[in-house]
JSON list of C-alpha atoms and ligand atoms in Angstrom, two decimals:
[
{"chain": "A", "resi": 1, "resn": "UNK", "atom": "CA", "xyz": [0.00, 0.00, 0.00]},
{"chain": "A", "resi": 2, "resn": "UNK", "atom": "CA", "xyz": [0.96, 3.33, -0.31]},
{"chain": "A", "resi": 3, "resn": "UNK", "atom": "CA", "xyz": [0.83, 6.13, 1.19]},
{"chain": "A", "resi": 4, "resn": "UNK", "atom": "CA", "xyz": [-0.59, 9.65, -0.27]},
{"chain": "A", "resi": 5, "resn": "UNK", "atom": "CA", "xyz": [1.65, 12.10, 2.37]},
{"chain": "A", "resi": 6, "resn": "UNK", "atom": "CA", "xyz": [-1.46, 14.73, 3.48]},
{"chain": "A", "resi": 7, "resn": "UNK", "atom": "CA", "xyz": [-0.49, 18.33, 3.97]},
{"chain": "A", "resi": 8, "resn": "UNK", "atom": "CA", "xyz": [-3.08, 19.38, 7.10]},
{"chain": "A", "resi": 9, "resn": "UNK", "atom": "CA", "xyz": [-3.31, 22.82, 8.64]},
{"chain": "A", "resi": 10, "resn": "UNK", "atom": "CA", "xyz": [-4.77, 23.69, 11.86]},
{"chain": "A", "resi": 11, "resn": "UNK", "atom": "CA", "xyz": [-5.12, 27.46, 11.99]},
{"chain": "A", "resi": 12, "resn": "UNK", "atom": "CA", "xyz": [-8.05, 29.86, 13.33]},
{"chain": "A", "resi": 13, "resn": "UNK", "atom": "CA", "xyz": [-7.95, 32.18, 16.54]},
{"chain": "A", "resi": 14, "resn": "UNK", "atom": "CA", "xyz": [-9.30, 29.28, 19.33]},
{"chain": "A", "resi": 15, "resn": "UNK", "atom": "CA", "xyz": [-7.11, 27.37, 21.20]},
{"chain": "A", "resi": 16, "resn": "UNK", "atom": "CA", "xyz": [-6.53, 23.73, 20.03]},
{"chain": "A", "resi": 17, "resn": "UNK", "atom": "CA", "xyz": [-3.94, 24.05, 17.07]},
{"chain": "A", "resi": 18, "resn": "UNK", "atom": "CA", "xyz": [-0.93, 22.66, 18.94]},
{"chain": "A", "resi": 19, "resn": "UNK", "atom": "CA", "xyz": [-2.36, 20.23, 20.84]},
{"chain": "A", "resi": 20, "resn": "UNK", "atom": "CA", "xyz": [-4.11, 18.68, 18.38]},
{"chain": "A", "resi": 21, "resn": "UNK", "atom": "CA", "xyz": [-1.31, 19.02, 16.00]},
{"chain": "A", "resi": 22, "resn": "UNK", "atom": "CA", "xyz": [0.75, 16.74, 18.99]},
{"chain": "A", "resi": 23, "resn": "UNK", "atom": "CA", "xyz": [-2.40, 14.61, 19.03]},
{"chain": "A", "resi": 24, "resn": "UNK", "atom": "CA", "xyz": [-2.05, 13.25, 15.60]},
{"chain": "A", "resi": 25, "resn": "UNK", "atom": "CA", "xyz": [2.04, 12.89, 16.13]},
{"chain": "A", "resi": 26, "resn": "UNK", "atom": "CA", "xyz": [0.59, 10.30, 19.17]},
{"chain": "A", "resi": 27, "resn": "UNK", "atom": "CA", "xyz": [-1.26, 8.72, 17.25]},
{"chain": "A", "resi": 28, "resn": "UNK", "atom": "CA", "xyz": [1.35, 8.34, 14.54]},
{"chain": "A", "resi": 29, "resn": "UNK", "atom": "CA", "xyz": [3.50, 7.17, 16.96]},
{"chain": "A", "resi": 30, "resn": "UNK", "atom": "CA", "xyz": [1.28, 4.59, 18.09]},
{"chain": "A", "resi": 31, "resn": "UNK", "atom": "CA", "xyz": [1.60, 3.04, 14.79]},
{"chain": "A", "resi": 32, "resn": "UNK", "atom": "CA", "xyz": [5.17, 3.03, 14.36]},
{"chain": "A", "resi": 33, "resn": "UNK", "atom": "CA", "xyz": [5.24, 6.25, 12.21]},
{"chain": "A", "resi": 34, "resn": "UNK", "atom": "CA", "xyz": [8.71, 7.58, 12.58]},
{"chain": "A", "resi": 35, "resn": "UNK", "atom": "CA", "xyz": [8.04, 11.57, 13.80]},
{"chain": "A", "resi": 36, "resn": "UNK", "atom": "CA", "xyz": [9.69, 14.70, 13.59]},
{"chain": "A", "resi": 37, "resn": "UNK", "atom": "CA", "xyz": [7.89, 17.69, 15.03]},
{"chain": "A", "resi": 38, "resn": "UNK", "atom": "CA", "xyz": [9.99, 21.40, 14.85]},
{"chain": "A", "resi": 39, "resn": "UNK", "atom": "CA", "xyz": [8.24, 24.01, 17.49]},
{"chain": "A", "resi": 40, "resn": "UNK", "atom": "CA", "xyz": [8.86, 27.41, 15.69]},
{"chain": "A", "resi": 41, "resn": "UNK", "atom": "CA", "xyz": [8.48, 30.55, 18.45]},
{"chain": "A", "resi": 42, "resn": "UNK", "atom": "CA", "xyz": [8.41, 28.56, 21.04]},
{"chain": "A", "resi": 43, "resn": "UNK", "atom": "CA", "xyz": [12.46, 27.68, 22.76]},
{"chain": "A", "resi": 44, "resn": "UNK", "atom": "CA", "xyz": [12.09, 29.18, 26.23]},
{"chain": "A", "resi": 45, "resn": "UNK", "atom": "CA", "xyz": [10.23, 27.31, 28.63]},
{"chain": "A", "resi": 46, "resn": "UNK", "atom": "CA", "xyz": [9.74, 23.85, 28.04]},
{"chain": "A", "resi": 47, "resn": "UNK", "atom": "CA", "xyz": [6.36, 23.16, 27.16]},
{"chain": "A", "resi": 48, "resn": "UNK", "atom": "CA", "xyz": [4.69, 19.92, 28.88]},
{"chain": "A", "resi": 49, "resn": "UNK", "atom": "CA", "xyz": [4.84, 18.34, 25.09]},
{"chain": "A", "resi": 50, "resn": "UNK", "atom": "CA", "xyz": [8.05, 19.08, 25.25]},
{"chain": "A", "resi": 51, "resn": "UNK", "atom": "CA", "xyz": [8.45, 17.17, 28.27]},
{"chain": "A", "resi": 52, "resn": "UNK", "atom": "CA", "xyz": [6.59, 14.08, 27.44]},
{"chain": "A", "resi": 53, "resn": "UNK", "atom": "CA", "xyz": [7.72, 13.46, 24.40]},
{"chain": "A", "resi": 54, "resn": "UNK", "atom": "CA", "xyz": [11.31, 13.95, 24.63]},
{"chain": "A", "resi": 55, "resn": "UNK", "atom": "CA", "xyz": [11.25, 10.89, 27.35]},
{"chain": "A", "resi": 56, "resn": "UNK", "atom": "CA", "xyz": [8.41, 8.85, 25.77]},
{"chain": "A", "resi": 57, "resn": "UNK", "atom": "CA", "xyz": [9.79, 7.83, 21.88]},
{"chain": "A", "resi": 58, "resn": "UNK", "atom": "CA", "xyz": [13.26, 7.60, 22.01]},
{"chain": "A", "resi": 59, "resn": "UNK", "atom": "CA", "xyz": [14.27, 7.48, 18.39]},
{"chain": "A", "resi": 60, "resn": "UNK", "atom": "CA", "xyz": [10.64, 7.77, 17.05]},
{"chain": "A", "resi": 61, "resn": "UNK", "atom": "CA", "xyz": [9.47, 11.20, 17.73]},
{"chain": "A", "resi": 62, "resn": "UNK", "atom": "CA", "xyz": [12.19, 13.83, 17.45]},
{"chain": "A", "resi": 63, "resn": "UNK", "atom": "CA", "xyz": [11.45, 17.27, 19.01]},
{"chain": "A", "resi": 64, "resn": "UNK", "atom": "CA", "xyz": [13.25, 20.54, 18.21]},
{"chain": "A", "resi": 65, "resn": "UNK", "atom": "CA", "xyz": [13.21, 23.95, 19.66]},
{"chain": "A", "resi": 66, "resn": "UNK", "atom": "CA", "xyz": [13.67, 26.73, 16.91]},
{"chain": "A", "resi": 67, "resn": "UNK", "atom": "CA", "xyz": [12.51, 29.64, 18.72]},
{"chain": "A", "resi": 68, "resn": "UNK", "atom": "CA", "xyz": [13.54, 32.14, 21.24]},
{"chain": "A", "resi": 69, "resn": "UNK", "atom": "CA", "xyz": [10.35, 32.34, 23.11]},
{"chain": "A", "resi": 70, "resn": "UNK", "atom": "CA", "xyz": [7.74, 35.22, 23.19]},
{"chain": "A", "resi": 71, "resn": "UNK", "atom": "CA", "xyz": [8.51, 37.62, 20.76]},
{"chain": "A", "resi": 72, "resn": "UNK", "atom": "CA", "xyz": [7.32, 40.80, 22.89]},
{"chain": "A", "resi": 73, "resn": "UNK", "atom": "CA", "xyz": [10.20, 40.43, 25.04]},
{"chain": "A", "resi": 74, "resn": "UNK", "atom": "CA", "xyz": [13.10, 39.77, 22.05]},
{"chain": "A", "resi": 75, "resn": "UNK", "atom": "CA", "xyz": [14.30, 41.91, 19.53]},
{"chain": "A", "resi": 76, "resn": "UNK", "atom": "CA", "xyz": [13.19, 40.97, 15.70]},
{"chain": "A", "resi": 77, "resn": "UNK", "atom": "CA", "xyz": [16.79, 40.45, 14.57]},
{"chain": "A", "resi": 78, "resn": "UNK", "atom": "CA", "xyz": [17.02, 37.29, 17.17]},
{"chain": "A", "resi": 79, "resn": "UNK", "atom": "CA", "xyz": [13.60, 35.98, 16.51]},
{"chain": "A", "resi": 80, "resn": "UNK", "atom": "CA", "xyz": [14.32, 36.52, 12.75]},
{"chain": "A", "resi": 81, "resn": "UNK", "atom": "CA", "xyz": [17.54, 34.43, 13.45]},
{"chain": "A", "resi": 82, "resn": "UNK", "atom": "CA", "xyz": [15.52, 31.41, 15.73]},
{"chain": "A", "resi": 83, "resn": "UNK", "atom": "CA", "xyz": [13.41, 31.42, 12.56]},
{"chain": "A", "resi": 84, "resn": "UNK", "atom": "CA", "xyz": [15.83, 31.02, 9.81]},
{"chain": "A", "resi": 85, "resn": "UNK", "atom": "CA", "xyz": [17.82, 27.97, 11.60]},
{"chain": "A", "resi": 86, "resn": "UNK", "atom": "CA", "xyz": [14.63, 26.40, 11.94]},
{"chain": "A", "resi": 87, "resn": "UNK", "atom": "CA", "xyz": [13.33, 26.50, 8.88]},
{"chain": "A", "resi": 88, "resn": "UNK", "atom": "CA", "xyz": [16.52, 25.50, 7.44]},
{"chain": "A", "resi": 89, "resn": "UNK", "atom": "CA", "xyz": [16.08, 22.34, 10.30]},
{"chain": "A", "resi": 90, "resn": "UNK", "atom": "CA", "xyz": [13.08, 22.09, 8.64]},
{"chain": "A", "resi": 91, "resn": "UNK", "atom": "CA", "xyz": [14.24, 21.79, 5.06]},
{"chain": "A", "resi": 92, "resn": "UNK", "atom": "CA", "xyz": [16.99, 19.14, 5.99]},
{"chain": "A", "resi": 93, "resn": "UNK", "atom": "CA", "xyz": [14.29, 16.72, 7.72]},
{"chain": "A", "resi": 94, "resn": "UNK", "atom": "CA", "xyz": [11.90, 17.43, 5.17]},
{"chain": "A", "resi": 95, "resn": "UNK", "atom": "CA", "xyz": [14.21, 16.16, 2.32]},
{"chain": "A", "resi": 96, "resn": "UNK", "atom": "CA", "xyz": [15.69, 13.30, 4.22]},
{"chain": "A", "resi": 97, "resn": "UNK", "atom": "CA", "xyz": [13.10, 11.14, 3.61]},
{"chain": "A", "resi": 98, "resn": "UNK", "atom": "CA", "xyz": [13.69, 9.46, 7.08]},
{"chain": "A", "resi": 99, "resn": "UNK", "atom": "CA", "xyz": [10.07, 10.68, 8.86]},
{"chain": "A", "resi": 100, "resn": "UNK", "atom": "CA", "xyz": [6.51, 9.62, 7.88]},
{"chain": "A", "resi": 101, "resn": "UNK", "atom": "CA", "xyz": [4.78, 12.78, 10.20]},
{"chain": "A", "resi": 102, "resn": "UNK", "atom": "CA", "xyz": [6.43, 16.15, 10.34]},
{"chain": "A", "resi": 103, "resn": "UNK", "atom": "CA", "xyz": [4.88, 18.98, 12.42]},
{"chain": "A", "resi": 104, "resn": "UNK", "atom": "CA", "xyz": [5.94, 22.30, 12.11]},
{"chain": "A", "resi": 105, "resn": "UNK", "atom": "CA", "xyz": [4.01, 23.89, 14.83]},
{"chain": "A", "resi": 106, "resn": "UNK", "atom": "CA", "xyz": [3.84, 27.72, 14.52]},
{"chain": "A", "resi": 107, "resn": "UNK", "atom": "CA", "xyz": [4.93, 27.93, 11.23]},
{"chain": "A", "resi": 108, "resn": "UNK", "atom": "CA", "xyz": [2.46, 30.53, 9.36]},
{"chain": "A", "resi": 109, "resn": "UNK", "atom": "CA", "xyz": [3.62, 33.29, 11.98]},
{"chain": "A", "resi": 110, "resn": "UNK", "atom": "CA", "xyz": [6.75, 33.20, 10.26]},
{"chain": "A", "resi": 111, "resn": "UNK", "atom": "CA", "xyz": [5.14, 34.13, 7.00]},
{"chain": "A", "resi": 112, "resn": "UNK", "atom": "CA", "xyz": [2.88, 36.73, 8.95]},
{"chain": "A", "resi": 113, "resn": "UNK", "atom": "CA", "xyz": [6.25, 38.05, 10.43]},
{"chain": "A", "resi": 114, "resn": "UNK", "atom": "CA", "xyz": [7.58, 38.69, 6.88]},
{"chain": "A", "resi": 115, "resn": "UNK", "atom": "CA", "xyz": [10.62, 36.01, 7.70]},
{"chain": "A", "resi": 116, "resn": "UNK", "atom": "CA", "xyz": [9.06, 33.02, 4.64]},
{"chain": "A", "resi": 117, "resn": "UNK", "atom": "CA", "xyz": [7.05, 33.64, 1.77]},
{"chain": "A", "resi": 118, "resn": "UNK", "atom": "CA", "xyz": [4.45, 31.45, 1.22]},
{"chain": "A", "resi": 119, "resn": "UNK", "atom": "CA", "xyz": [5.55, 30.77, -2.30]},
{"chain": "A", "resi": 120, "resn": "UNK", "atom": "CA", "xyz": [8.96, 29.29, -0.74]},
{"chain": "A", "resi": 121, "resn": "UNK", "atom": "CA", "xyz": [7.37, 27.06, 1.94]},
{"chain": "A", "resi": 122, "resn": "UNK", "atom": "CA", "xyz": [4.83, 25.47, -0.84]},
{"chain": "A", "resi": 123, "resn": "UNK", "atom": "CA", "xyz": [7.53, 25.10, -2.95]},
{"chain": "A", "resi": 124, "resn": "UNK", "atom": "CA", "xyz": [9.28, 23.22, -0.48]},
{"chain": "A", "resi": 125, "resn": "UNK", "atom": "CA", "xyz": [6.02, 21.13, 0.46]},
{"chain": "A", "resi": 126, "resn": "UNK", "atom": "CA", "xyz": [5.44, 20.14, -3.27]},
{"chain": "A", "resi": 127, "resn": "UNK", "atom": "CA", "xyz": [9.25, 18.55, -3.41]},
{"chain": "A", "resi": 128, "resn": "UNK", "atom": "CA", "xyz": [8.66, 16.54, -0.23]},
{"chain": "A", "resi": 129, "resn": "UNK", "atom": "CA", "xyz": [8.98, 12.57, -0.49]},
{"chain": "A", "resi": 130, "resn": "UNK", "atom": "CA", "xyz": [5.19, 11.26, -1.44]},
{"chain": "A", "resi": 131, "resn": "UNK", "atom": "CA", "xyz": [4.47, 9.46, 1.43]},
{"chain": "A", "resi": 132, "resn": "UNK", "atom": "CA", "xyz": [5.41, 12.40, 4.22]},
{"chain": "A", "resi": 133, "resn": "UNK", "atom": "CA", "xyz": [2.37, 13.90, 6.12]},
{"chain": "A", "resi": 134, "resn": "UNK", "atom": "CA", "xyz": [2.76, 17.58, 7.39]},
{"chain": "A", "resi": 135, "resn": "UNK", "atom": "CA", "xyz": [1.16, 19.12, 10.13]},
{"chain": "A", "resi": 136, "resn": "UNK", "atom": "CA", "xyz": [1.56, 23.37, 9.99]},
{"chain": "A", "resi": 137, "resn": "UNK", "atom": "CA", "xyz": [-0.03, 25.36, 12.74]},
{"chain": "A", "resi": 138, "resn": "UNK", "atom": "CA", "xyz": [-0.42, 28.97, 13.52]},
{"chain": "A", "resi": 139, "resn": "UNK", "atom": "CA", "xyz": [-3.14, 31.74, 13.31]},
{"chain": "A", "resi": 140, "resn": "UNK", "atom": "CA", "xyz": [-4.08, 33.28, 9.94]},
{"chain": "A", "resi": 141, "resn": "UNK", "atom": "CA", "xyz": [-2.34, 30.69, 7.52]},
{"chain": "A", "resi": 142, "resn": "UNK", "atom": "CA", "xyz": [-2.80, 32.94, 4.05]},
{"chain": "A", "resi": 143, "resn": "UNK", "atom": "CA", "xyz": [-4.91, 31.76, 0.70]},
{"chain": "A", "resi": 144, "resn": "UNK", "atom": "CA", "xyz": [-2.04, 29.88, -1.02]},
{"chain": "A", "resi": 145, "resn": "UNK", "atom": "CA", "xyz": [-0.98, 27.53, 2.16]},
{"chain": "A", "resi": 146, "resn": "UNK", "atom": "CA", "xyz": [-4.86, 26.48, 2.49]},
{"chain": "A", "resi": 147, "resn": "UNK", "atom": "CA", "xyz": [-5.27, 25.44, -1.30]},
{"chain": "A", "resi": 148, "resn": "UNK", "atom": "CA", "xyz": [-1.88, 23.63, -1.47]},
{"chain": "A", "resi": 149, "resn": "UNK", "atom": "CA", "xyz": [-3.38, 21.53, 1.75]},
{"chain": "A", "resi": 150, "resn": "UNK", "atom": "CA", "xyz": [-5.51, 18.44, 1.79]},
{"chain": "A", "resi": 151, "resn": "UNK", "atom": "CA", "xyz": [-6.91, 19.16, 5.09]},
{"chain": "A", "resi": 152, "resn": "UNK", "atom": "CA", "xyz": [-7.54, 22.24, 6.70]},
{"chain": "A", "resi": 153, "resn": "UNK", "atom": "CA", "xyz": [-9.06, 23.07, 10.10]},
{"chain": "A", "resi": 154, "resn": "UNK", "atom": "CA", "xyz": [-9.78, 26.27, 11.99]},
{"chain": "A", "resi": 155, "resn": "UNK", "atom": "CA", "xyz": [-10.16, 26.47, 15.88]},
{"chain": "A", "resi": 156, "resn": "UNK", "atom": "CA", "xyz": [-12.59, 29.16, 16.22]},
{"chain": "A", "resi": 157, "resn": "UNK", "atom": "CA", "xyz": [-12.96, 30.47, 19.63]},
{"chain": "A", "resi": 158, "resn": "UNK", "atom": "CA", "xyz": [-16.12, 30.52, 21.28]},
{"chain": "A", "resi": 159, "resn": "UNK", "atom": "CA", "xyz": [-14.91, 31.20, 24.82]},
{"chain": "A", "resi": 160, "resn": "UNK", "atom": "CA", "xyz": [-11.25, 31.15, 26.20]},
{"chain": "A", "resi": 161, "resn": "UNK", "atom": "CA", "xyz": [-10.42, 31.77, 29.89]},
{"chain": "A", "resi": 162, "resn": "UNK", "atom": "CA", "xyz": [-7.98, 34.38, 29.10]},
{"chain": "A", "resi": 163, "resn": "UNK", "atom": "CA", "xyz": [-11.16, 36.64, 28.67]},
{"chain": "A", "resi": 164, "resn": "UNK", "atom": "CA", "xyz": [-11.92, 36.17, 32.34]},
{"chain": "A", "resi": 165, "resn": "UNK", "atom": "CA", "xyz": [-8.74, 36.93, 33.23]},
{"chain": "A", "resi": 166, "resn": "UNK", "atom": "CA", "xyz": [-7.59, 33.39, 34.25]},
{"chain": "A", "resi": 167, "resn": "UNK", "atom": "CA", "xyz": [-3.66, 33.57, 33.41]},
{"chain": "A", "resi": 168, "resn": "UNK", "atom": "CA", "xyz": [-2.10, 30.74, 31.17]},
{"chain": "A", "resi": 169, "resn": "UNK", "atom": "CA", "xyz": [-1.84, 27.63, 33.63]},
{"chain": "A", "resi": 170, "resn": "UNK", "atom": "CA", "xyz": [0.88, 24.62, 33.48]},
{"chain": "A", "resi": 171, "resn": "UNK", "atom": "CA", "xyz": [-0.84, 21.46, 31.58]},
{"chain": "A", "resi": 172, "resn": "UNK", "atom": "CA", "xyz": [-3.30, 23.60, 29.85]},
{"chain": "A", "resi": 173, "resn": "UNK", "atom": "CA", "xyz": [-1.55, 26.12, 28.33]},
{"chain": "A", "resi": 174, "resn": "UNK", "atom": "CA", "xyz": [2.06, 25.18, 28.21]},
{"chain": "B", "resi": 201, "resn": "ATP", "atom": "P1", "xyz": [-2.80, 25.02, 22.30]},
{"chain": "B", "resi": 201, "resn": "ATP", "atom": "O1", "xyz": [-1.27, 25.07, 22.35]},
{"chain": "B", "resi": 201, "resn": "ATP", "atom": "O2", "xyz": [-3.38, 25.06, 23.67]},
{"chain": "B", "resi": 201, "resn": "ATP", "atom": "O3", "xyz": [-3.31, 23.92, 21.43]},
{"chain": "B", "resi": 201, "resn": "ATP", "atom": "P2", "xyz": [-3.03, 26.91, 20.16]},
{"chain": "B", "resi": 201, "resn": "ATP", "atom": "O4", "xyz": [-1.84, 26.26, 19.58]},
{"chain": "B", "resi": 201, "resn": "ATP", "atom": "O5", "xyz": [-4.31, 26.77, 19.40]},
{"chain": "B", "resi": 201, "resn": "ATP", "atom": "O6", "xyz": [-3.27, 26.39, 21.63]},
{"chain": "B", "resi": 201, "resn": "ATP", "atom": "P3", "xyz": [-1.74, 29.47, 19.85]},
{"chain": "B", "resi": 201, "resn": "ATP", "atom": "O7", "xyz": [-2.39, 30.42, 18.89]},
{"chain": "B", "resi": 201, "resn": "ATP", "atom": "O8", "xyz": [-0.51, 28.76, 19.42]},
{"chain": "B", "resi": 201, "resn": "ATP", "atom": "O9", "xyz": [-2.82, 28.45, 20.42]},
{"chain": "B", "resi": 201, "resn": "ATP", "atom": "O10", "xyz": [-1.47, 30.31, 21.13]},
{"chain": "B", "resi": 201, "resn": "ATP", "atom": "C1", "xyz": [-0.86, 29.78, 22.24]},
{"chain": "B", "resi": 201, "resn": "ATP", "atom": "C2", "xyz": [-1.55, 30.24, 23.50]},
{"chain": "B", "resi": 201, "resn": "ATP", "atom": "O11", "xyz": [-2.62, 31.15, 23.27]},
{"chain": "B", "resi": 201, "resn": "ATP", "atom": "C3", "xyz": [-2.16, 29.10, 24.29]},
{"chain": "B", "resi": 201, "resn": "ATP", "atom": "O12", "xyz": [-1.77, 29.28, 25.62]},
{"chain": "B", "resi": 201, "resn": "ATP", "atom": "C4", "xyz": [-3.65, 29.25, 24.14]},
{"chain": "B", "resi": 201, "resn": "ATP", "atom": "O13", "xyz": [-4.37, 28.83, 25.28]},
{"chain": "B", "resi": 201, "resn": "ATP", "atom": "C5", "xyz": [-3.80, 30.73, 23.96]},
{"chain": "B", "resi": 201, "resn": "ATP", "atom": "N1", "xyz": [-5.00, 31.02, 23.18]},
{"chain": "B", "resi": 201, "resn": "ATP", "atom": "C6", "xyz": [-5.51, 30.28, 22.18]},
{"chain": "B", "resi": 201, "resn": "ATP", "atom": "N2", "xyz": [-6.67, 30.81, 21.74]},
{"chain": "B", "resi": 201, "resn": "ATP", "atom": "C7", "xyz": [-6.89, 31.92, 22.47]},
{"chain": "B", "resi": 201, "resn": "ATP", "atom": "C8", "xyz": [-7.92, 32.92, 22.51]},
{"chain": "B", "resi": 201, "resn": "ATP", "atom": "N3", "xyz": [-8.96, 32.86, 21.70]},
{"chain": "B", "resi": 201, "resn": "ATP", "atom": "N4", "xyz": [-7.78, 33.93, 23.41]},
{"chain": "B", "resi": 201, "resn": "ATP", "atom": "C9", "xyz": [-6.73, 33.98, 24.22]},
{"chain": "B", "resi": 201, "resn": "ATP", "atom": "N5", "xyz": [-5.73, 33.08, 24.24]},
{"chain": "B", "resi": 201, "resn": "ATP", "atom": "C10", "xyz": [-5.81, 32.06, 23.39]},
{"chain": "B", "resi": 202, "resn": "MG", "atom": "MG1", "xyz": [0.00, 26.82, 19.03]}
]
């Protein structure tokens, strides 16, 4: 049998993009998929995905940190920097044809942020070995991204605690 490698987006303003984006690398797992999943923005605290899958899959799931944290606090040259050396990360693992499930979580901020064009990640998608499924997550991914996919779903909020003013907690949130 083989396998049609799926390019699926989870995007929208509700919260759910990440986690469910780790959900299906679980579940890949589970299978024996061999995963790779590249956390763009994120690098400064370690996130409780972080945590449990670094321990959990040795040699199955691969997790790497390509950002510098929140980028309120950093200046744009460093996040710009983060971004670059992750994206070239992800070009490497995308071409080595040694994954079945690649996540790039965060990944449409760095079009938002100016840092990719779209035109450069699709082109990168459409050279990808035939049987690799992507994962991309982040807010606002533009017109081109969700036509290239094959399976696109927004998170729409309906109600978020941050509107009460309940802070982000450990295990939810991060
Ligand atoms: P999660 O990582 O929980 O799956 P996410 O990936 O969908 O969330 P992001 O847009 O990456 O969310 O933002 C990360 C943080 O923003 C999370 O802590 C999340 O709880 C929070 N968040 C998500 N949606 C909202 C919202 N509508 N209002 C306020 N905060 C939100
Ligand atoms: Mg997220």
């Amino acid at each position: 049998m083989t396998t049609q490698g799926l390019v699926m987006i989870n995007t929208g303003h509700g919260k759910g993009k990440t986690t469910a984006a780790f959900g299906q690398a679980l579940r890949a797992a589970g299978q024996g998929l061999k995963v790779c999943i590249i956390q763009f923005i994120k690098g400064e605290t370690k996130t409780g995905e972080a945590l449990a899958l670094a321990s959990a899959f040795p040699g199955q799931v691969e997790l790497h940190l390509a950002g510098t944290g929140f980028t309120w606090k950093q200046d744009m040259e460093t996040v710009k920097a983060a971004a670059l050396a992750g994206w070239q990360l992800a070009r490497e693992k995308i071409s080595s044809d040694a994954y079945d499930l690649i996540v790039l979580d965060e990944l449409t901020y760095l079009i938002g942020f100016g840092i990719l064009t779209e035109e450069e990640v699709i082109a990168l998608f459409r050279e990808r070995p035939q049987r690799l499924h992507l994962v991309i997550t982040g807010r606002d991914a533009g017109q081109g991204l969700i036509e290239y996919a094959d399976l696109v779903t927004e998170m729409r909020a309906i109600k978020h605690p941050f509107q009460q003013g309940i802070k982000a907690q450990k295990g939810i949130e991060f």
